[in-house]
Amino acid sequence: MTRKPCEVSWFSALCDDDYEFLGVPDERLRSSWEHCRDIVQQAEAGGFDNILLPSGYELGIDTTAFAAGIAPMLKRMRLLMAVRIGEMWPPQLVRQIATIDRMLGGRLMVNIISSEMPGEKLASAPRYARTVEAMSILKTMLNGQPLDHDGEFWKLKLDPPRVTTLSGKAPLLYFGGLSEDAREAAAKGCDVFLMWPDRKETVAAIIADMTERAAKYGRTLRFGYRAHVVVRDTEGEARAAADRLLSKLDADTGAAIRAKSLDSTSAGVQAQAALRETAAEDGYAEPNLWTGIGRARSGCGAAIVGDPDQVLAKLNDYRDMGIEAFILSGYPHAAEADLFARHVLPKLEHGPLV
């Protein structure tokens, strides 16, 4: 079977999310300019196409500032910069995106997060409505068009910005969420819909639903999959490495880590918890999909675990379902990036989404 190349991205732990043993803080792995820079450079050296720079108001270091700092250091790889819409003024965000894109040689993509303003509590429907407005404003201005926006959250009339992206076009907007409001927002405004791990039948159902929703608005979506990965020479070694990650975790610490996340009550996080709770006793929800990692983190809570051929087969199964982009990670992030780059990446036809 001939498959289109897929985009393979890694993850830099800007939000205090790097461990040797999950739930056990390690001063060497705390989010810092130096540590997160090293992960990004490891990913570029390993051949990854892109790297997600996550964002969390209460955790880690600032994503936009980090992206600007790392951009001139990269020769080839893209950056996928997460932006928290509740904290941003869209015209200023346009300038930041265009400027960093030029610093990076035209290789900046944007991950939209439908966040609240720090200290604010906004219900789901208006929060996602604000995100739809923001995506429309970003695309209009980054495509070099004048803006005449009369929305609920912003009323703006602006000339096209002088500073544009290198291409003169808006970058791809990546976005994820499983609630009804999130799905509708994605169907209306994003380019790449991101999913967290789940059973194959659930992934297929989400792709079908989102394809239908986007079609209602005359749009098409591309699909991405965010997962952790543990790859070793043999399946036994991979499963042992996964178990080792949890070997020093106690239940109370894991619960505290999950609760600390700003999105700990979201539909997506609840789906990850349900996946974990319905998995087998060994934590596997289906062959090579291990949910134990979700015991010590909110958000993406499962890992593809296996030998190189098993991990490759799992990724190819997702590609056959319509996934075009993978955002992968592992613990510790730099070490696992190296293992994946050596064991699996050379066997994948991959390249940046265009």
Short mmCIF file of C-alpha atoms in Angstrom, two decimals:
data_model
loop_
_atom_site.label_atom_id
_atom_site.label_comp_id
_atom_site.label_asym_id
_atom_site.label_seq_id
_atom_site.Cartn_x
_atom_site.Cartn_y
_atom_site.Cartn_z
CA MET A 1 0.00 0.00 0.00
CA THR A 2 1.33 3.43 -0.96
CA ARG A 3 1.00 6.00 1.79
CA LYS A 4 1.52 9.74 1.67
CA PRO A 5 4.45 10.97 3.76
CA CYS A 6 3.46 11.95 7.29
CA GLU A 7 4.79 14.76 9.45
CA VAL A 8 6.68 13.46 12.51
CA SER A 9 7.12 15.94 15.34
CA TRP A 10 8.68 15.72 18.79
CA PHE A 11 7.86 17.69 21.96
CA SER A 12 9.93 20.08 24.06
CA ALA A 13 9.07 20.09 27.76
CA LEU A 14 8.45 23.80 28.33
CA CYS A 15 5.73 23.05 30.91
CA ASP A 16 7.72 21.24 33.61
CA ASP A 17 6.96 17.85 32.06
CA ASP A 18 10.19 15.89 31.88
CA TYR A 19 11.09 12.96 34.12
CA GLU A 20 13.21 9.89 34.40
CA PHE A 21 10.66 8.50 36.86
CA LEU A 22 7.15 9.92 36.44
CA GLY A 23 6.05 12.00 39.39
CA VAL A 24 9.57 12.37 40.80
CA PRO A 25 10.92 15.89 40.14
CA ASP A 26 14.45 15.96 38.80
CA GLU A 27 16.37 19.22 38.91
CA ARG A 28 18.28 18.27 35.75
CA LEU A 29 15.04 18.00 33.80
CA ARG A 30 13.19 21.09 35.00
CA SER A 31 11.96 23.46 32.30
CA SER A 32 14.66 25.98 31.54
CA TRP A 33 16.02 27.70 28.47
CA GLU A 34 19.03 25.40 28.40
CA HIS A 35 17.16 22.11 28.89
CA CYS A 36 14.34 22.84 26.43
CA ARG A 37 16.84 24.19 23.89
CA ASP A 38 18.76 20.92 24.12
CA ILE A 39 15.59 18.88 23.44
CA VAL A 40 14.81 20.96 20.35
CA GLN A 41 18.34 20.63 19.03
CA GLN A 42 18.28 16.87 19.71
CA ALA A 43 15.07 16.61 17.69
CA GLU A 44 16.50 18.53 14.76
CA ALA A 45 19.68 16.45 14.78
CA GLY A 46 17.55 13.29 14.87
CA GLY A 47 15.66 14.23 11.73
CA PHE A 48 12.23 15.18 13.10
CA ASP A 49 10.15 17.47 10.88
CA ASN A 50 8.67 19.67 13.60
CA ILE A 51 8.54 20.10 17.37
CA LEU A 52 5.66 21.19 19.58
CA LEU A 53 6.45 23.96 22.04
CA PRO A 54 3.62 23.60 24.60
CA SER A 55 2.23 26.42 26.70
CA GLY A 56 0.88 26.61 30.23
CA TYR A 57 0.37 29.79 32.24
CA GLU A 58 1.15 28.22 35.62
CA LEU A 59 3.86 25.82 34.42
CA GLY A 60 7.33 26.16 33.00
CA ILE A 61 8.62 28.95 30.76
CA ASP A 62 7.05 31.25 28.19
CA THR A 63 6.48 29.66 24.80
CA THR A 64 6.51 32.72 22.52
CA ALA A 65 9.73 34.05 24.03
CA PHE A 66 11.31 30.59 23.77
CA ALA A 67 10.27 30.23 20.12
CA ALA A 68 11.91 33.56 19.27
CA GLY A 69 15.07 32.53 21.06
CA ILE A 70 15.41 29.11 19.44
CA ALA A 71 14.33 30.08 15.90
CA PRO A 72 17.70 31.39 14.65
CA MET A 73 19.45 28.26 15.97
CA LEU A 74 17.53 25.88 13.70
CA LYS A 75 18.51 25.12 10.12
CA ARG A 76 15.72 22.85 8.91
CA MET A 77 13.07 21.85 11.44
CA ARG A 78 9.72 23.57 11.92
CA LEU A 79 8.39 24.89 15.22
CA LEU A 80 4.80 24.29 16.31
CA MET A 81 4.25 27.13 18.77
CA ALA A 82 1.32 26.74 21.17
CA VAL A 83 -0.57 29.96 21.90
CA ARG A 84 -3.17 30.41 24.61
CA ILE A 85 -5.89 32.50 23.02
CA GLY A 86 -7.31 33.81 26.30
CA GLU A 87 -3.98 35.51 27.03
CA MET A 88 -3.44 37.08 23.61
CA TRP A 89 -4.50 40.25 21.79
CA PRO A 90 -4.91 38.92 18.23
CA PRO A 91 -3.33 41.83 16.27
CA GLN A 92 -0.24 41.67 18.47
CA LEU A 93 -0.15 37.88 18.14
CA VAL A 94 -0.18 38.37 14.35
CA ARG A 95 2.97 40.48 14.64
CA GLN A 96 4.65 37.94 16.90
CA ILE A 97 3.85 35.03 14.57
CA ALA A 98 5.02 36.90 11.47
CA THR A 99 8.24 38.04 13.15
CA ILE A 100 9.16 34.62 14.53
CA ASP A 101 8.27 32.97 11.22
CA ARG A 102 10.82 35.23 9.50
CA MET A 103 13.43 34.51 12.16
CA LEU A 104 12.83 30.80 11.46
CA GLY A 105 13.02 31.09 7.69
CA GLY A 106 9.30 30.58 7.12
CA ARG A 107 8.86 27.40 9.16
CA LEU A 108 6.54 28.42 12.02
CA MET A 109 3.22 26.62 12.64
CA VAL A 110 0.74 27.48 15.41
CA ASN A 111 -1.09 25.26 17.91
CA ILE A 112 -4.23 27.08 19.07
CA ILE A 113 -5.27 26.51 22.70
CA SER A 114 -8.72 27.72 23.72
CA SER A 115 -7.58 29.04 27.08
CA GLU A 116 -9.00 31.41 29.62
CA MET A 117 -7.31 34.59 30.75
CA PRO A 118 -5.34 33.86 33.92
CA GLY A 119 -7.73 34.46 36.81
CA GLU A 120 -10.77 34.31 34.53
CA LYS A 121 -13.49 31.65 34.48
CA LEU A 122 -15.29 31.52 31.15
CA ALA A 123 -17.86 28.89 30.20
CA SER A 124 -17.05 26.50 27.37
CA ALA A 125 -19.35 27.96 24.70
CA PRO A 126 -18.12 31.58 24.88
CA ARG A 127 -14.52 30.47 25.32
CA TYR A 128 -14.60 28.46 22.11
CA ALA A 129 -16.59 31.20 20.33
CA ARG A 130 -13.76 33.58 21.21
CA THR A 131 -11.26 31.07 19.81
CA VAL A 132 -13.15 30.88 16.50
CA GLU A 133 -13.02 34.69 16.27
CA ALA A 134 -9.31 34.65 17.03
CA MET A 135 -8.56 32.05 14.34
CA SER A 136 -10.49 34.12 11.80
CA ILE A 137 -8.59 37.30 12.73
CA LEU A 138 -5.23 35.52 12.59
CA LYS A 139 -5.90 34.00 9.18
CA THR A 140 -7.19 37.25 7.69
CA MET A 141 -4.28 39.36 8.84
CA LEU A 142 -1.58 36.74 8.26
CA ASN A 143 -2.91 36.32 4.72
CA GLY A 144 -2.17 40.01 4.22
CA GLN A 145 -5.79 41.12 4.06
CA PRO A 146 -7.37 44.16 5.72
CA LEU A 147 -9.44 43.31 8.77
CA ASP A 148 -13.02 44.44 9.36
CA HIS A 149 -14.11 42.26 12.25
CA ASP A 150 -17.32 42.91 14.18
CA GLY A 151 -17.51 40.06 16.66
CA GLU A 152 -18.71 39.43 20.17
CA PHE A 153 -15.21 39.59 21.67
CA TRP A 154 -13.31 41.88 19.29
CA LYS A 155 -14.39 44.77 17.10
CA LEU A 156 -11.40 45.64 14.93
CA LYS A 157 -10.84 47.54 11.72
CA LEU A 158 -7.20 47.37 10.68
CA ASP A 159 -5.03 47.64 7.60
CA PRO A 160 -2.94 44.61 6.64
CA PRO A 161 0.16 44.37 8.84
CA ARG A 162 3.44 45.56 7.35
CA VAL A 163 5.31 42.53 8.69
CA THR A 164 4.13 39.29 7.08
CA THR A 165 5.18 35.68 7.28
CA LEU A 166 7.89 34.76 4.80
CA SER A 167 5.32 33.14 2.49
CA GLY A 168 2.81 35.96 2.92
CA LYS A 169 0.27 33.37 4.03
CA ALA A 170 -1.13 32.27 7.37
CA PRO A 171 0.60 29.20 8.83
CA LEU A 172 -1.30 25.99 9.46
CA LEU A 173 -3.37 26.19 12.64
CA TYR A 174 -3.32 22.98 14.71
CA PHE A 175 -6.11 22.55 17.28
CA GLY A 176 -7.66 19.82 19.43
CA GLY A 177 -10.63 19.19 21.70
CA LEU A 178 -13.43 16.68 22.09
CA SER A 179 -16.34 18.62 23.59
CA GLU A 180 -19.19 19.65 21.32
CA ASP A 181 -18.03 23.28 21.45
CA ALA A 182 -14.43 22.29 20.70
CA ARG A 183 -15.40 20.11 17.74
CA GLU A 184 -17.50 22.88 16.22
CA ALA A 185 -14.71 25.42 16.72
CA ALA A 186 -12.26 23.09 14.99
CA ALA A 187 -14.64 22.45 12.11
CA LYS A 188 -15.03 26.20 11.58
CA GLY A 189 -11.47 27.42 11.96
CA CYS A 190 -8.48 25.08 12.26
CA ASP A 191 -6.44 23.30 9.59
CA VAL A 192 -5.09 20.27 11.48
CA PHE A 193 -7.29 18.58 14.09
CA LEU A 194 -5.22 16.94 16.82
CA MET A 195 -6.30 13.87 18.76
CA TRP A 196 -4.98 12.18 21.87
CA PRO A 197 -4.53 8.40 21.99
CA ASP A 198 -7.54 6.12 21.99
CA ARG A 199 -8.66 2.76 20.66
CA LYS A 200 -8.62 2.49 16.89
CA GLU A 201 -12.40 2.41 16.56
CA THR A 202 -12.68 5.61 18.59
CA VAL A 203 -10.04 7.36 16.50
CA ALA A 204 -11.87 6.33 13.32
CA ALA A 205 -15.16 7.63 14.70
CA ILE A 206 -13.62 11.01 15.61
CA ILE A 207 -12.10 11.38 12.14
CA ALA A 208 -15.47 10.58 10.52
CA ASP A 209 -17.32 13.01 12.77
CA MET A 210 -14.88 15.86 12.25
CA THR A 211 -14.79 15.31 8.47
CA GLU A 212 -18.58 15.60 8.38
CA ARG A 213 -18.62 18.68 10.61
CA ALA A 214 -16.03 20.50 8.52
CA ALA A 215 -17.92 19.68 5.32
CA LYS A 216 -20.96 21.54 6.70
CA TYR A 217 -18.85 24.70 6.57
CA GLY A 218 -17.38 23.91 3.14
CA ARG A 219 -14.04 22.99 4.68
CA THR A 220 -11.70 20.01 4.91
CA LEU A 221 -9.50 19.09 7.85
CA ARG A 222 -6.25 17.24 8.15
CA PHE A 223 -5.66 15.02 11.18
CA GLY A 224 -2.87 14.72 13.72
CA TYR A 225 -2.21 12.31 16.58
CA ARG A 226 -0.42 13.23 19.80
CA ALA A 227 1.04 10.31 21.75
CA HIS A 228 3.94 9.22 23.91
CA VAL A 229 6.21 6.45 22.69
CA VAL A 230 8.50 3.87 24.31
CA VAL A 231 10.57 1.97 21.74
CA ARG A 232 13.31 -0.57 22.49
CA ASP A 233 15.03 -3.41 20.64
CA THR A 234 12.44 -5.92 21.90
CA GLU A 235 8.85 -5.68 23.12
CA GLY A 236 9.92 -7.04 26.49
CA GLU A 237 12.52 -4.31 26.90
CA ALA A 238 9.98 -1.65 25.88
CA ARG A 239 7.39 -2.88 28.36
CA ALA A 240 10.04 -3.01 31.10
CA ALA A 241 11.07 0.58 30.29
CA ALA A 242 7.43 1.66 30.51
CA ASP A 243 7.02 -0.05 33.86
CA ARG A 244 10.23 1.57 35.11
CA LEU A 245 8.77 5.02 34.43
CA LEU A 246 6.08 4.34 37.05
CA SER A 247 8.25 2.46 39.51
CA LYS A 248 8.58 5.38 41.96
CA LEU A 249 5.09 6.89 41.57
CA ASP A 250 2.58 6.86 44.40
CA ALA A 251 -1.13 7.31 43.75
CA ASP A 252 -1.49 10.61 45.64
CA THR A 253 1.34 12.24 43.70
CA GLY A 254 -0.14 11.12 40.39
CA ALA A 255 -3.56 12.50 41.32
CA ALA A 256 -2.03 15.83 42.35
CA ILE A 257 -0.17 16.14 39.04
CA ARG A 258 -3.34 15.43 37.07
CA ALA A 259 -5.40 17.90 39.09
CA LYS A 260 -2.85 20.69 38.75
CA SER A 261 -3.34 20.97 34.99
CA LEU A 262 -5.55 23.83 33.83
CA ASP A 263 -7.46 21.43 31.53
CA SER A 264 -7.98 18.68 34.11
CA THR A 265 -11.78 18.74 33.71
CA SER A 266 -11.94 18.94 29.89
CA ALA A 267 -13.73 16.37 27.73
CA GLY A 268 -10.42 15.25 26.25
CA VAL A 269 -8.83 14.65 29.66
CA GLN A 270 -11.94 12.78 30.82
CA ALA A 271 -11.70 10.58 27.72
CA GLN A 272 -8.07 9.78 28.57
CA ALA A 273 -9.12 8.85 32.10
CA ALA A 274 -11.87 6.60 30.73
CA LEU A 275 -9.39 4.92 28.40
CA ARG A 276 -7.09 4.23 31.36
CA GLU A 277 -9.92 2.95 33.56
CA THR A 278 -11.17 0.50 30.93
CA ALA A 279 -7.74 -0.86 30.00
CA ALA A 280 -6.57 -4.32 30.99
CA GLU A 281 -4.86 -4.93 34.32
CA ASP A 282 -1.46 -4.34 32.73
CA GLY A 283 -2.59 -0.90 31.52
CA TYR A 284 -2.86 -1.79 27.81
CA ALA A 285 -6.08 -0.59 26.15
CA GLU A 286 -5.25 -2.50 22.96
CA PRO A 287 -2.05 -4.09 21.64
CA ASN A 288 0.93 -1.75 22.16
CA LEU A 289 -1.21 1.13 23.52
CA TRP A 290 -0.30 1.62 27.21
CA THR A 291 -2.29 3.95 29.45
CA GLY A 292 -0.07 3.85 32.52
CA ILE A 293 1.59 7.10 31.57
CA GLY A 294 -1.69 8.92 32.25
CA ARG A 295 -1.44 8.05 35.93
CA ALA A 296 1.08 10.88 36.33
CA ARG A 297 0.03 13.55 33.85
CA SER A 298 -3.06 15.30 32.59
CA GLY A 299 -3.70 15.61 28.89
CA CYS A 300 -2.19 13.05 26.54
CA GLY A 301 -2.23 9.93 28.69
CA ALA A 302 -1.13 6.93 26.66
CA ALA A 303 1.98 5.65 24.92
CA ILE A 304 2.76 3.42 21.96
CA VAL A 305 5.02 0.75 23.46
CA GLY A 306 6.91 -1.92 21.58
CA ASP A 307 9.82 -2.93 19.42
CA PRO A 308 10.64 -0.85 16.29
CA ASP A 309 8.45 -2.93 13.98
CA GLN A 310 5.49 -2.83 16.38
CA VAL A 311 5.73 0.95 16.82
CA LEU A 312 6.05 1.40 13.05
CA ALA A 313 3.04 -0.83 12.41
CA LYS A 314 0.96 1.12 14.92
CA LEU A 315 1.84 4.44 13.29
CA ASN A 316 1.09 3.03 9.84
CA ASP A 317 -2.31 1.82 11.06
CA TYR A 318 -3.12 5.39 12.06
CA ARG A 319 -1.84 6.68 8.70
CA ASP A 320 -4.19 4.27 6.93
CA MET A 321 -7.06 5.78 8.95
CA GLY A 322 -6.22 9.30 7.74
CA ILE A 323 -3.66 10.60 10.24
CA GLU A 324 -1.08 12.80 8.48
CA ALA A 325 0.82 14.26 11.44
CA PHE A 326 2.24 12.74 14.61
CA ILE A 327 3.39 14.65 17.69
CA LEU A 328 5.38 12.20 19.79
CA SER A 329 7.21 12.39 23.09
CA GLY A 330 8.82 10.21 25.71
CA TYR A 331 10.63 10.31 29.04
CA PRO A 332 13.22 11.67 29.38
CA HIS A 333 12.43 13.66 26.23
CA ALA A 334 15.92 14.02 24.77
CA ALA A 335 16.86 10.38 25.34
CA GLU A 336 13.61 9.01 23.94
CA ALA A 337 13.85 11.32 20.92
CA ASP A 338 17.21 9.76 20.14
CA LEU A 339 15.83 6.22 20.48
CA PHE A 340 12.86 6.92 18.19
CA ALA A 341 15.08 8.72 15.68
CA ARG A 342 17.39 5.71 15.44
CA HIS A 343 14.87 2.87 15.63
CA VAL A 344 11.73 4.07 13.81
CA LEU A 345 12.11 7.39 12.00
CA PRO A 346 14.33 6.04 9.18
CA LYS A 347 11.60 3.51 8.33
CA LEU A 348 8.88 6.15 7.94
CA GLU A 349 8.26 8.23 4.83
CA HIS A 350 7.94 11.61 6.45
CA GLY A 351 8.16 15.32 5.84
CA PRO A 352 6.51 18.60 6.90
CA LEU A 353 2.83 19.11 6.16
CA VAL A 354 2.40 21.38 3.15
#
